[in-house]
């Protein structure tokens, strides 16, 4: 395998491993939020923020931990035939099916770009142009110029009314990491098919 391919695989796998290992501790954040929710509903005035914050924590835990789960092979497979195949046969099937996964993740990324742009106040049809304009304004004029590009910030329609752009950007970031991990898995499958080290 060429050196840049090995470097890509090591870089993506290493980054996703660190993010995934960090996100494993997110379960404790969710437990703390839900414990406080139970405590406040039993002994104090119920908190407005606990349900949505638990949902946000669960989304971050799931989306940012997904690439690491993919890397570790922890995803669910139909093992009816797969378990009996050789390593090369598994790699061939995985290389074919990863294209379907990449197509699906590309659609998720496109939707997340539009949704996060909407959360930042862009109501047009070209979210990529909005992000280009936002980055250009930030680089040339700083935070003040970037804040002029941002429109009406989307909020949740609940009593707590949190802004939604942070969790939507986390989802976009997670989908991008998952796409990069699927490319890494494809390259590893190709290496297994060819019988070379990666």
CSV table of C-alpha atoms in Angstrom, one decimal:
chain,number,residue,atom,x,y,z
A,1,UNK,CA,0.0,0.0,0.0
A,2,UNK,CA,1.2,3.5,-0.7
A,3,UNK,CA,2.5,5.5,2.2
A,4,UNK,CA,-0.2,8.2,2.0
A,5,UNK,CA,-2.9,5.5,2.2
A,6,UNK,CA,-1.3,4.0,5.4
A,7,UNK,CA,-1.0,7.5,6.8
A,8,UNK,CA,-4.7,8.2,6.1
A,9,UNK,CA,-5.7,5.0,7.7
A,10,UNK,CA,-3.6,5.6,10.8
A,11,UNK,CA,-4.6,9.2,11.1
A,12,UNK,CA,-8.4,8.5,10.8
A,13,UNK,CA,-8.3,5.4,13.0
A,14,UNK,CA,-6.2,7.2,15.7
A,15,UNK,CA,-8.4,10.3,15.7
A,16,UNK,CA,-11.6,8.3,15.9
A,17,UNK,CA,-10.2,6.0,18.5
A,18,UNK,CA,-9.4,9.0,20.8
A,19,UNK,CA,-12.8,10.5,20.2
A,20,UNK,CA,-14.6,7.2,20.8
A,21,UNK,CA,-12.6,6.4,24.0
A,22,UNK,CA,-13.5,9.9,25.3
A,23,UNK,CA,-17.1,9.5,24.4
A,24,UNK,CA,-17.4,6.2,26.3
A,25,UNK,CA,-17.4,8.4,29.4
A,26,UNK,CA,-20.5,10.2,28.0
A,27,UNK,CA,-22.6,7.5,29.6
A,28,UNK,CA,-21.7,9.0,33.0
A,29,UNK,CA,-22.9,12.4,31.8
A,30,UNK,CA,-26.2,10.9,30.7
A,31,UNK,CA,-26.6,9.1,34.0
A,32,UNK,CA,-25.9,12.2,36.0
A,33,UNK,CA,-28.5,14.2,34.0
A,34,UNK,CA,-31.1,11.5,34.4
A,35,UNK,CA,-30.3,11.1,38.1
A,36,UNK,CA,-30.7,14.8,38.7
A,37,UNK,CA,-34.0,14.7,36.7
A,38,UNK,CA,-35.3,11.9,39.0
A,39,UNK,CA,-34.0,13.7,42.2
A,40,UNK,CA,-35.5,17.1,41.2
A,41,UNK,CA,-38.9,15.6,40.2
A,42,UNK,CA,-39.1,13.7,43.6
A,43,UNK,CA,-37.7,16.3,46.1
A,44,UNK,CA,-37.5,19.7,44.3
A,45,UNK,CA,-39.2,21.6,41.5
A,46,UNK,CA,-38.7,19.6,38.3
A,47,UNK,CA,-36.0,20.9,36.0
A,48,UNK,CA,-37.0,22.0,32.6
A,49,UNK,CA,-33.7,21.2,31.0
A,50,UNK,CA,-33.1,17.6,32.0
A,51,UNK,CA,-35.1,15.7,29.3
A,52,UNK,CA,-33.7,17.7,26.3
A,53,UNK,CA,-30.2,17.7,27.8
A,54,UNK,CA,-30.3,13.9,28.2
A,55,UNK,CA,-31.4,13.7,24.5
A,56,UNK,CA,-28.6,15.9,23.4
A,57,UNK,CA,-26.0,13.9,25.4
A,58,UNK,CA,-27.4,10.7,23.9
A,59,UNK,CA,-27.1,12.0,20.4
A,60,UNK,CA,-23.5,13.1,21.0
A,61,UNK,CA,-22.6,9.8,22.6
A,62,UNK,CA,-24.1,7.8,19.7
A,63,UNK,CA,-22.9,9.9,16.8
A,64,UNK,CA,-19.4,10.6,18.0
A,65,UNK,CA,-19.0,7.0,19.2
A,66,UNK,CA,-20.2,5.5,15.9
A,67,UNK,CA,-16.9,5.7,14.0
A,68,UNK,CA,-15.0,4.0,16.9
A,69,UNK,CA,-17.7,1.3,17.0
A,70,UNK,CA,-17.2,0.8,13.2
A,71,UNK,CA,-13.5,0.6,13.6
A,72,UNK,CA,-13.8,-2.0,16.3
A,73,UNK,CA,-16.2,-4.1,14.3
A,74,UNK,CA,-18.8,-3.7,17.0
A,75,UNK,CA,-21.7,-3.1,14.6
A,76,UNK,CA,-24.4,-5.7,14.2
A,77,UNK,CA,-24.0,-8.2,11.3
A,78,UNK,CA,-26.1,-11.0,10.0
A,79,UNK,CA,-23.7,-13.8,11.0
A,80,UNK,CA,-25.6,-16.6,9.2
A,81,UNK,CA,-22.9,-17.1,6.5
A,82,UNK,CA,-20.4,-14.4,7.4
A,83,UNK,CA,-18.9,-16.3,10.3
A,84,UNK,CA,-17.9,-19.2,8.1
A,85,UNK,CA,-16.2,-17.2,5.4
A,86,UNK,CA,-12.4,-16.7,5.1
A,87,UNK,CA,-10.9,-13.3,5.9
A,88,UNK,CA,-10.6,-12.6,2.2
A,89,UNK,CA,-14.3,-13.4,1.5
A,90,UNK,CA,-15.4,-11.2,4.4
A,91,UNK,CA,-13.2,-8.4,3.0
A,92,UNK,CA,-14.8,-8.7,-0.4
A,93,UNK,CA,-18.3,-8.5,1.0
A,94,UNK,CA,-17.4,-5.7,3.3
A,95,UNK,CA,-15.8,-3.7,0.5
A,96,UNK,CA,-19.0,-4.0,-1.5
A,97,UNK,CA,-21.3,-3.1,1.3
A,98,UNK,CA,-19.2,-0.2,2.5
A,99,UNK,CA,-20.2,1.7,-0.7
A,100,UNK,CA,-23.8,1.6,0.4
A,101,UNK,CA,-22.8,2.9,3.8
A,102,UNK,CA,-20.8,5.7,2.2
A,103,UNK,CA,-23.7,6.7,0.0
A,104,UNK,CA,-26.0,6.7,3.0
A,105,UNK,CA,-23.6,8.8,5.1
A,106,UNK,CA,-23.1,11.2,2.3
A,107,UNK,CA,-26.9,11.8,2.3
A,108,UNK,CA,-26.8,12.3,6.0
A,109,UNK,CA,-23.9,14.8,5.7
A,110,UNK,CA,-25.8,16.8,3.0
A,111,UNK,CA,-28.9,16.9,5.3
A,112,UNK,CA,-26.9,17.9,8.3
A,113,UNK,CA,-25.2,20.7,6.4
A,114,UNK,CA,-28.7,22.1,5.5
A,115,UNK,CA,-30.1,21.5,9.0
A,116,UNK,CA,-27.2,23.1,10.8
A,117,UNK,CA,-27.3,26.1,8.4
A,118,UNK,CA,-31.0,26.5,9.1
A,119,UNK,CA,-30.2,26.4,12.9
A,120,UNK,CA,-27.8,29.3,12.3
A,121,UNK,CA,-30.4,31.4,10.6
A,122,UNK,CA,-29.9,30.5,6.9
A,123,UNK,CA,-33.3,30.0,5.3
A,124,UNK,CA,-32.1,29.9,1.7
A,125,UNK,CA,-31.6,26.9,-0.5
A,126,UNK,CA,-27.7,27.0,-0.7
A,127,UNK,CA,-26.3,26.0,2.8
A,128,UNK,CA,-22.8,25.4,1.4
A,129,UNK,CA,-22.7,29.0,0.2
A,130,UNK,CA,-23.8,30.2,3.6
A,131,UNK,CA,-21.0,28.3,5.3
A,132,UNK,CA,-18.5,29.7,2.8
A,133,UNK,CA,-19.8,33.2,3.5
A,134,UNK,CA,-19.7,32.6,7.3
A,135,UNK,CA,-16.1,31.4,7.2
A,136,UNK,CA,-15.0,34.2,4.9
A,137,UNK,CA,-16.6,36.8,7.2
A,138,UNK,CA,-15.0,35.3,10.2
A,139,UNK,CA,-11.5,35.1,8.7
A,140,UNK,CA,-11.7,38.7,7.3
A,141,UNK,CA,-13.6,40.5,10.0
A,142,UNK,CA,-13.7,38.3,13.1
A,143,UNK,CA,-16.6,37.4,15.3
A,144,UNK,CA,-18.5,40.7,14.6
A,145,UNK,CA,-18.5,40.1,10.8
A,146,UNK,CA,-19.5,36.5,11.3
A,147,UNK,CA,-22.4,37.4,13.6
A,148,UNK,CA,-23.8,39.7,10.8
A,149,UNK,CA,-24.0,36.7,8.5
A,150,UNK,CA,-25.9,34.6,11.1
A,151,UNK,CA,-29.6,35.2,11.1
A,152,UNK,CA,-32.3,34.2,13.5
A,153,UNK,CA,-31.0,31.3,15.6
A,154,UNK,CA,-33.3,28.3,15.8
A,155,UNK,CA,-34.5,27.2,19.2
A,156,UNK,CA,-36.3,24.1,20.4
A,157,UNK,CA,-40.1,24.6,20.7
A,158,UNK,CA,-40.2,23.5,24.3
A,159,UNK,CA,-40.4,25.4,27.6
A,160,UNK,CA,-36.6,25.4,28.1
A,161,UNK,CA,-36.0,26.7,24.5
A,162,UNK,CA,-32.3,25.8,24.0
A,163,UNK,CA,-30.5,26.8,20.8
A,164,UNK,CA,-30.1,23.8,18.4
A,165,UNK,CA,-27.0,24.7,16.4
A,166,UNK,CA,-24.5,23.1,18.8
A,167,UNK,CA,-26.1,19.6,18.7
A,168,UNK,CA,-26.6,19.9,14.9
A,169,UNK,CA,-23.0,20.8,14.4
A,170,UNK,CA,-21.9,17.9,16.6
A,171,UNK,CA,-24.1,15.6,14.4
A,172,UNK,CA,-22.5,17.0,11.2
A,173,UNK,CA,-19.0,16.5,12.7
A,174,UNK,CA,-19.9,13.0,13.7
A,175,UNK,CA,-21.2,12.1,10.2
A,176,UNK,CA,-18.0,13.4,8.6
A,177,UNK,CA,-16.0,11.3,11.0
A,178,UNK,CA,-18.1,8.3,10.2
A,179,UNK,CA,-17.6,8.9,6.4
A,180,UNK,CA,-13.8,9.1,6.9
A,181,UNK,CA,-13.9,5.9,9.0
A,182,UNK,CA,-15.9,4.1,6.2
A,183,UNK,CA,-13.2,5.2,3.7
A,184,UNK,CA,-10.6,3.8,6.1
A,185,UNK,CA,-12.5,0.6,6.4
A,186,UNK,CA,-12.8,0.3,2.6
A,187,UNK,CA,-9.0,0.8,2.2
A,188,UNK,CA,-8.3,-1.9,4.9
A,189,UNK,CA,-10.7,-4.3,3.1
A,190,UNK,CA,-8.9,-3.7,-0.2
A,191,UNK,CA,-5.6,-4.4,1.6
A,192,UNK,CA,-7.0,-7.6,3.0
A,193,UNK,CA,-8.2,-8.7,-0.5
A,194,UNK,CA,-4.8,-8.0,-1.9
A,195,UNK,CA,-3.1,-9.7,1.0
A,196,UNK,CA,-0.9,-6.7,2.0
A,197,UNK,CA,-0.3,-5.0,5.3
A,198,UNK,CA,-1.8,-1.7,6.2
